[in-house]
Short mmCIF file of C-alpha atoms in Angstrom, two decimals:
data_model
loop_
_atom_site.label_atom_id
_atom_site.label_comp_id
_atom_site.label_asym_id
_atom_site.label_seq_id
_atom_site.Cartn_x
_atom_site.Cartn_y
_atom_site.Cartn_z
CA UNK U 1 0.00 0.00 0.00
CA UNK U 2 1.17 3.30 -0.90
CA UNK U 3 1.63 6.70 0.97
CA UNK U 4 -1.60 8.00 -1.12
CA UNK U 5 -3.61 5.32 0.12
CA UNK U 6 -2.44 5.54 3.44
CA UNK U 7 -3.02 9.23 3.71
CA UNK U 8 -6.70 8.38 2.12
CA UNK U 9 -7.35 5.87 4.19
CA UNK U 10 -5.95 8.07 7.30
CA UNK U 11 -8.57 10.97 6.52
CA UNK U 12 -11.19 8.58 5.91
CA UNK U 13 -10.95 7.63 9.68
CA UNK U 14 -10.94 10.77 11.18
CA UNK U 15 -13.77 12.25 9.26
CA UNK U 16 -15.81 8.64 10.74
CA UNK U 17 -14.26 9.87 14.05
CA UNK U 18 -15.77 13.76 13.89
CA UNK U 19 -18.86 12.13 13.32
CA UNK U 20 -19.23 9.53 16.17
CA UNK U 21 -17.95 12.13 18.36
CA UNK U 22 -19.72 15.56 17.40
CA UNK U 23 -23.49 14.05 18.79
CA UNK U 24 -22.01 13.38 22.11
CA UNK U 25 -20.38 16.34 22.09
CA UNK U 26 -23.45 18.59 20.98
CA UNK U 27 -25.57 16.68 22.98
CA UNK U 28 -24.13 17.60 26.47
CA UNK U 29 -23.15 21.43 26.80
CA UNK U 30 -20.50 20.59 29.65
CA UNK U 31 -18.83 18.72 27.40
CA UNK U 32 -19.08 20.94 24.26
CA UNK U 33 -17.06 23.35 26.86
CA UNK U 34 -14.58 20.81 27.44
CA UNK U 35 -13.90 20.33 23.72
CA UNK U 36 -13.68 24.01 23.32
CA UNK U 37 -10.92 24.14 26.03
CA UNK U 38 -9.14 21.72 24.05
CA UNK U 39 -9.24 22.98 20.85
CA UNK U 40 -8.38 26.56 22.09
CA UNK U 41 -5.58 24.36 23.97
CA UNK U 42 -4.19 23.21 20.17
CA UNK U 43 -4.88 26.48 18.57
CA UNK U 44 -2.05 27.89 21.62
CA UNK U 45 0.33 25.05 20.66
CA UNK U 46 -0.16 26.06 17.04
CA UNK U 47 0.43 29.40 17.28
CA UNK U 48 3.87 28.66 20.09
CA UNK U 49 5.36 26.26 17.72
CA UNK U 50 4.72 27.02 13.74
CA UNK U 51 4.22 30.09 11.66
CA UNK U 52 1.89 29.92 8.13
CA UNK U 53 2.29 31.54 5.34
CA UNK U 54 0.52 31.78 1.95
CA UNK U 55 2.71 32.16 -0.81
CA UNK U 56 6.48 32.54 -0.15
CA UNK U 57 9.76 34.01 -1.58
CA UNK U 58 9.69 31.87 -4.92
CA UNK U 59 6.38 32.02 -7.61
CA UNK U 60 6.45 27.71 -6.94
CA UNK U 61 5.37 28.77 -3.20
CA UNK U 62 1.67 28.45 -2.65
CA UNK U 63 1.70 27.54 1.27
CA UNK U 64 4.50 27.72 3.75
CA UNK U 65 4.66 26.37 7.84
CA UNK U 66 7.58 27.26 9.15
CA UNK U 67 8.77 25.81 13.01
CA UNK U 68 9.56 28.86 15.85
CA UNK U 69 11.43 26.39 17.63
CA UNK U 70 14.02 25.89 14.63
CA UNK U 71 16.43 27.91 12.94
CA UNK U 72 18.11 28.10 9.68
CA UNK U 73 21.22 28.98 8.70
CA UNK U 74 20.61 32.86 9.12
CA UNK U 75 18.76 32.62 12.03
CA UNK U 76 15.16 32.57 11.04
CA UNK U 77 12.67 30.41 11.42
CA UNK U 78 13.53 26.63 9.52
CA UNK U 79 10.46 25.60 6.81
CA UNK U 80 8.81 22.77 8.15
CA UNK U 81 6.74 21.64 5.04
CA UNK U 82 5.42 23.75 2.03
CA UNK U 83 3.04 23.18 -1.01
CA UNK U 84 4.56 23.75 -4.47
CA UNK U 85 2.97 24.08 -7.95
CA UNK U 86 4.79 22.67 -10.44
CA UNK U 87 8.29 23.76 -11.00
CA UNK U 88 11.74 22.59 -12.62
CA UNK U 89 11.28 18.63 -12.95
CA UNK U 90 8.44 18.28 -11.19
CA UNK U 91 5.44 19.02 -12.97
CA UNK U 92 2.85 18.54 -10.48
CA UNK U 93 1.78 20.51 -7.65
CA UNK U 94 3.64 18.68 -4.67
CA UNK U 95 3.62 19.09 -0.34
CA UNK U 96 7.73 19.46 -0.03
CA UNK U 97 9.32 18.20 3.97
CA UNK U 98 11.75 19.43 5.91
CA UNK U 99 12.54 15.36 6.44
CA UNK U 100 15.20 16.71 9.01
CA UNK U 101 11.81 18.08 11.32
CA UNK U 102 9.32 16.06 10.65
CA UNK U 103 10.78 12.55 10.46
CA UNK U 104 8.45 11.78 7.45
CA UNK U 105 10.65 11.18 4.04
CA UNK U 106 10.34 13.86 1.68
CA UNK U 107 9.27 12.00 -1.98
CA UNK U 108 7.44 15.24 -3.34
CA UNK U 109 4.12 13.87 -2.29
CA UNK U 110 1.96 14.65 -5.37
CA UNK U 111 -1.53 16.30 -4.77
CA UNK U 112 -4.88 17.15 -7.08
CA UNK U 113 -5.70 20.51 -7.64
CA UNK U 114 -8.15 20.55 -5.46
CA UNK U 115 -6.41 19.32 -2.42
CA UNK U 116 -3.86 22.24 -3.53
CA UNK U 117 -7.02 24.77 -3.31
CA UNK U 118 -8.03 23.33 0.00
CA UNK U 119 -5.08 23.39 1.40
CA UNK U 120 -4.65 27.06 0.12
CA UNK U 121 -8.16 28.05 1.90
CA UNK U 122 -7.40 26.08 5.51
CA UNK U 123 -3.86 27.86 5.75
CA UNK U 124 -5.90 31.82 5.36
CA UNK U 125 -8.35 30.23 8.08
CA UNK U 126 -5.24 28.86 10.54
CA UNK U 127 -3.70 32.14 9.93
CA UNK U 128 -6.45 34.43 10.97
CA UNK U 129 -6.82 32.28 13.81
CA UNK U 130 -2.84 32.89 14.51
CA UNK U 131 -3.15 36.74 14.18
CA UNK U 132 -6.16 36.21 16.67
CA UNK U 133 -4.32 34.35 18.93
CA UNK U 134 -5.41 37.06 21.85
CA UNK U 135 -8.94 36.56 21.17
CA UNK U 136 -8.61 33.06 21.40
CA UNK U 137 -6.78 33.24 24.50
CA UNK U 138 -9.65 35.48 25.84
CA UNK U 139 -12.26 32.99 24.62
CA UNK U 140 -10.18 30.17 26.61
CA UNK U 141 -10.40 31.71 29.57
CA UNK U 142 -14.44 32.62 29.34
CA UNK U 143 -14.85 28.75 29.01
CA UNK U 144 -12.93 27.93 32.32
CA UNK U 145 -14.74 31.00 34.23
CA UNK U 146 -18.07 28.68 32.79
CA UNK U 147 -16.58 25.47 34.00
CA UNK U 148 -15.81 27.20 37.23
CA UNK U 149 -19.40 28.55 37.69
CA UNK U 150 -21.03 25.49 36.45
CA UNK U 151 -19.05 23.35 38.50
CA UNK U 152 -19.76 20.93 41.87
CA UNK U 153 -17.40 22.11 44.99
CA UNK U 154 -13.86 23.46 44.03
CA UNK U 155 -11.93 19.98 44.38
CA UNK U 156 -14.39 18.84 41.72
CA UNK U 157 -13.11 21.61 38.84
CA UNK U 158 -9.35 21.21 39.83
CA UNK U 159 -9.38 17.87 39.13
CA UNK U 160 -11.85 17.63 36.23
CA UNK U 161 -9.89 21.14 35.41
CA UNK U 162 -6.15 18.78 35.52
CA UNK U 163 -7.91 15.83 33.50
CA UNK U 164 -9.07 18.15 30.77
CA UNK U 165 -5.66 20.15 30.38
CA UNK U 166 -3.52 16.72 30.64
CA UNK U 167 -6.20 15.04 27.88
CA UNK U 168 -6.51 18.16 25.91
CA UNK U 169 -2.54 18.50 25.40
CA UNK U 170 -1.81 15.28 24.64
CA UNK U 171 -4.68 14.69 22.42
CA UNK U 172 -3.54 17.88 20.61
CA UNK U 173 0.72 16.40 20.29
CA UNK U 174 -1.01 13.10 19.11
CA UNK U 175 -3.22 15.15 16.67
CA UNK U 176 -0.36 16.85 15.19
CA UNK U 177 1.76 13.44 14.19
CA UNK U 178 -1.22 11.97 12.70
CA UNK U 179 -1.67 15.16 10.82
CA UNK U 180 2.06 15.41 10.21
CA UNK U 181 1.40 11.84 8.69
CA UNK U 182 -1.45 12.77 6.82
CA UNK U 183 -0.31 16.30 5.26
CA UNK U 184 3.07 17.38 6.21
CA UNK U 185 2.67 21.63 7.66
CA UNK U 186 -1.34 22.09 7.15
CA UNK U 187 -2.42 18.49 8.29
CA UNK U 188 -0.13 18.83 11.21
CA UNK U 189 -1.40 22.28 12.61
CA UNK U 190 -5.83 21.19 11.73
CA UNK U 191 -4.53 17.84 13.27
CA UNK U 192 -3.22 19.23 16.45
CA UNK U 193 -6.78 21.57 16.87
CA UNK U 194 -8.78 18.79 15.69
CA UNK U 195 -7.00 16.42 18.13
CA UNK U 196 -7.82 18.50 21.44
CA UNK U 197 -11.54 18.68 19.67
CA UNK U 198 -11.83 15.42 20.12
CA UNK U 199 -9.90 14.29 23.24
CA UNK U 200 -11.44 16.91 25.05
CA UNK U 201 -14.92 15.52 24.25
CA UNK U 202 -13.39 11.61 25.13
CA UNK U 203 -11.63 13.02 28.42
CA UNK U 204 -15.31 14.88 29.26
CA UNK U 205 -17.28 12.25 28.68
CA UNK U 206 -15.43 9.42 30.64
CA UNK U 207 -14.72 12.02 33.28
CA UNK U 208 -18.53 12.77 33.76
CA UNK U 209 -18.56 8.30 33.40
CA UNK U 210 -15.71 7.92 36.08
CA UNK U 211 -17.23 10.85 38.64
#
């Protein structure tokens, strides 16, 4: 089986995921809160670790992530993956890896032009959310003043407080390699908010199960 199929196969999961998980998540408003938290929680991780931009330095350039915690040669922030159009030998729009980041191998992984659109689209809607990274912050912190006033006695919210945080990063790091897997730089940045989406609905609802 090849990387296309994997990476097929890969979304194909998810999407069944998002919808097994978005009833239960809809369906109970606590945890619809939690899965905010998380989310928000990815969108900060986002935001601390990678950089997007659409277009680039050459014409090829349609979508560049770059890593903060990385640095090139003269100091500034190392590319972590791109998407190409066609250019010199390779006549097909492409996602290029930084194999020395990511850890995935770097083949020119061919893509349709409309994944190339897509892709184009989600990057403007990750970057607003970058240059609104204070609003989401504020939002963040409306949703744990909610928890806190919705909440059972204060012992209660620390711990349920902990569990979410704990389930909501982790979700979000595990998020981010399956998106890295996926679609090196975009996949890995919707993976990581998609990630504490969905573990912080998981974490709520066998918290609320458990206590």
């Amino acid at each position: 089986m090849d990387q296309k199929h994997i990476r097929w196969i890969s979304s194909a999961l998810s999407i069944l995921v998002l919808f097994w998980i978005v009833p239960v998540i809809l369906g109970n408003k606590d945890i619809m809160i939690n899965s905010f938290i998380c989310g928000a929680v990815g969108c900060l991780m986002n935001w601390y670790l990678f950089s997007v931009q659409v277009g680039g330095s050459r014409p090829s350039n349609i979508v560049n992530v770059f890593s903060k915690t990385r640095r090139g040669f003269r100091g500034n922030n190392e590319w972590f993956a791109r998407v190409d159009s066609s250019h010199g030998k390779v006549n097909y729009h492409h996602i290029n890896v930084n194999s020395r980041i990511t850890g995935v191998p770097d083949p020119h992984i061919s893509l349709p032009g409309w994944e190339t659109g897509l892709a184009t689209i989600i990057a403007r809607f990750l970057k607003c959310i970058q240059n609104n990274v204070v609003l989401v912050t504020l939002l963040l912190l409306i949703a744990i003043f909610l928890k806190h006033k919705n909440n059972q006695p204060k012992e209660g919210w620390y711990r349920e407080m902990l569990s979410i945080g704990v389930g909501g990063f982790s979700s979000s790091w595990l998020g981010g390699k399956i998106g890295t897997f996926i679609f090196p730089g975009i996949g890995t940045l919707v993976g990581t908010i998609y990630g504490g989406v969905i573990g912080g609905g998981v974490v709520g609802t066998l918290y609320h199960f458990c206590f």
